[in-house]
Every structure is written in structure tokens, then in C-alpha cells.
């Protein structure tokens, strides 16, 4: 079983749609949780950290459920520029453990 | 300011050859990480340094892989006797400090990567 599992997609949505990505992780000792964004042939960039209390950054909302070992990302009012791969990431110590990523394609 | 830089951006080599990949972290960052990303996969941890020492090299796949950071800044990832399966994008990241729980200074910033192709 992979440490971090995500639905690879692709998710194809029109502009303005709301889309949700889910992720599960296997290591209950994981302490830190993130969503990274990766554009085609570019490096991953931190989108947001994820906290048990949930956190929001503009159109993006992330949630963590430690009991279920489940992480989610909600994107509201999708823009063309949101098209990318979204990587679910967990960490127990220094090393980041990445999922395979979920591909989002937003069309006009 | 300048981000993490990696050279070369692309490297094509033949099976069995030796390669070196270089990473220049963000100035002042004490922690440096190497990851490898194969096509269609997320990045996979290889090794990280705190200062000059390798604090965790558990992700190195075998003894053909080695990394150094002699002065606590630039790091070199060395691969001996390259194999076709080593073909991937090698990513370097740095962070101001080593990760501790709730430490906001541990965000990892990635470089553009070196695309290694072993023929």
C-alpha cells in the first residue's frame, strides 16, 4: 500500500466550477500535511499547509481528518490558471512523502 | 531573491557512466533535500542535509547514489554506473531550518530540477 494515495484524475471542469480532491495516508504518525501544486515540467510549489481545524486561502480550502487519515482540497470558482497537478504531501520528520498527484484541467 | 538553482537542467548520459548533479540552495537555508521524480509519479525522497551532514539518507536507492554538501551550502548528487532506470527528474529543495512540528521556517522550496536521461 502506498503511503499517500490520490485519485490521479484527470478532473476536467469548466471555469467557475467547484472541484474537490481527496487523499488518504497510511502513516498515523504523520505530523505535517500539505498540498503542493505542480505545473507541467515545473517544480512543485507549496499551495497550502493543512491543519486539523481546516484552513482557507482565497478560493482554496483544505481539511484534515486525523482519525480517518484523510486530507481534502476544495477549489471554488475554478480559473483556467488552476490547471495543474495537485500533490498531496505528508511528513513525519523532514522528508516529504508525496502522492502521485491529481491532474486538474479547467476549460473555458 | 534568488531561488534554488540546479545545474545542468538536462543531462543525457550512457548506461554505465558517472554523473554529478549540482544544487545551489537559497542563501542562508540550512536544510537541503534531494528528491527524484519519475514520469507520472510524485517526487520521492532521497536524502537530506542539515548543514554539512547527511541527517537522513534512507531514501537513496542503492550504493551507486551518493550526495555531499561539504561547506553546508552547495550540494552535489553523484550517481555511479548509471542505469536506464535512473532516468528521472532530480529535484533539490531547501528550507530555512530543519523540520520541527509547527515550525513555519521549514517550508521546502524546490529548484527547477535536472532531467537525467540514461540511454
CSV table of C-alpha atoms in Angstrom, one decimal, chain A residues 2 5-6 19 22 25 31-32 35 37-38 43 48 50 54 57 64 70 75 77 84 86-87 97 101-102 106:
chain,number,residue,atom,x,y,z
A,2,UNK,CA,1.3,3.4,-1.0
A,5,UNK,CA,-2.9,7.8,-2.2
A,6,UNK,CA,-4.7,10.1,-4.5
A,19,UNK,CA,-13.9,20.8,-7.5
A,22,UNK,CA,-9.2,13.7,-1.7
A,25,UNK,CA,-2.3,8.5,4.1
A,31,UNK,CA,2.7,15.2,11.7
A,32,UNK,CA,2.5,17.7,8.9
A,35,UNK,CA,-1.0,20.5,-0.8
A,37,UNK,CA,0.9,22.4,-7.0
A,38,UNK,CA,3.0,21.3,-9.9
A,43,UNK,CA,8.9,22.1,-9.9
A,48,UNK,CA,-1.0,25.5,1.4
A,50,UNK,CA,-3.3,21.7,6.1
A,54,UNK,CA,-9.2,23.4,8.4
A,57,UNK,CA,-6.8,30.7,1.4
A,64,UNK,CA,-7.5,17.2,7.6
A,70,UNK,CA,-7.8,11.8,5.1
A,75,UNK,CA,-11.2,24.8,-5.1
A,77,UNK,CA,-14.8,29.2,-8.8
A,84,UNK,CA,-2.1,21.8,-12.9
A,86,UNK,CA,-2.1,18.8,-7.2
A,87,UNK,CA,0.1,16.8,-4.9
A,97,UNK,CA,6.1,12.0,1.2
A,101,UNK,CA,-0.9,13.8,-7.8
A,102,UNK,CA,-4.3,14.6,-9.2
A,106,UNK,CA,-10.1,23.8,-16.3
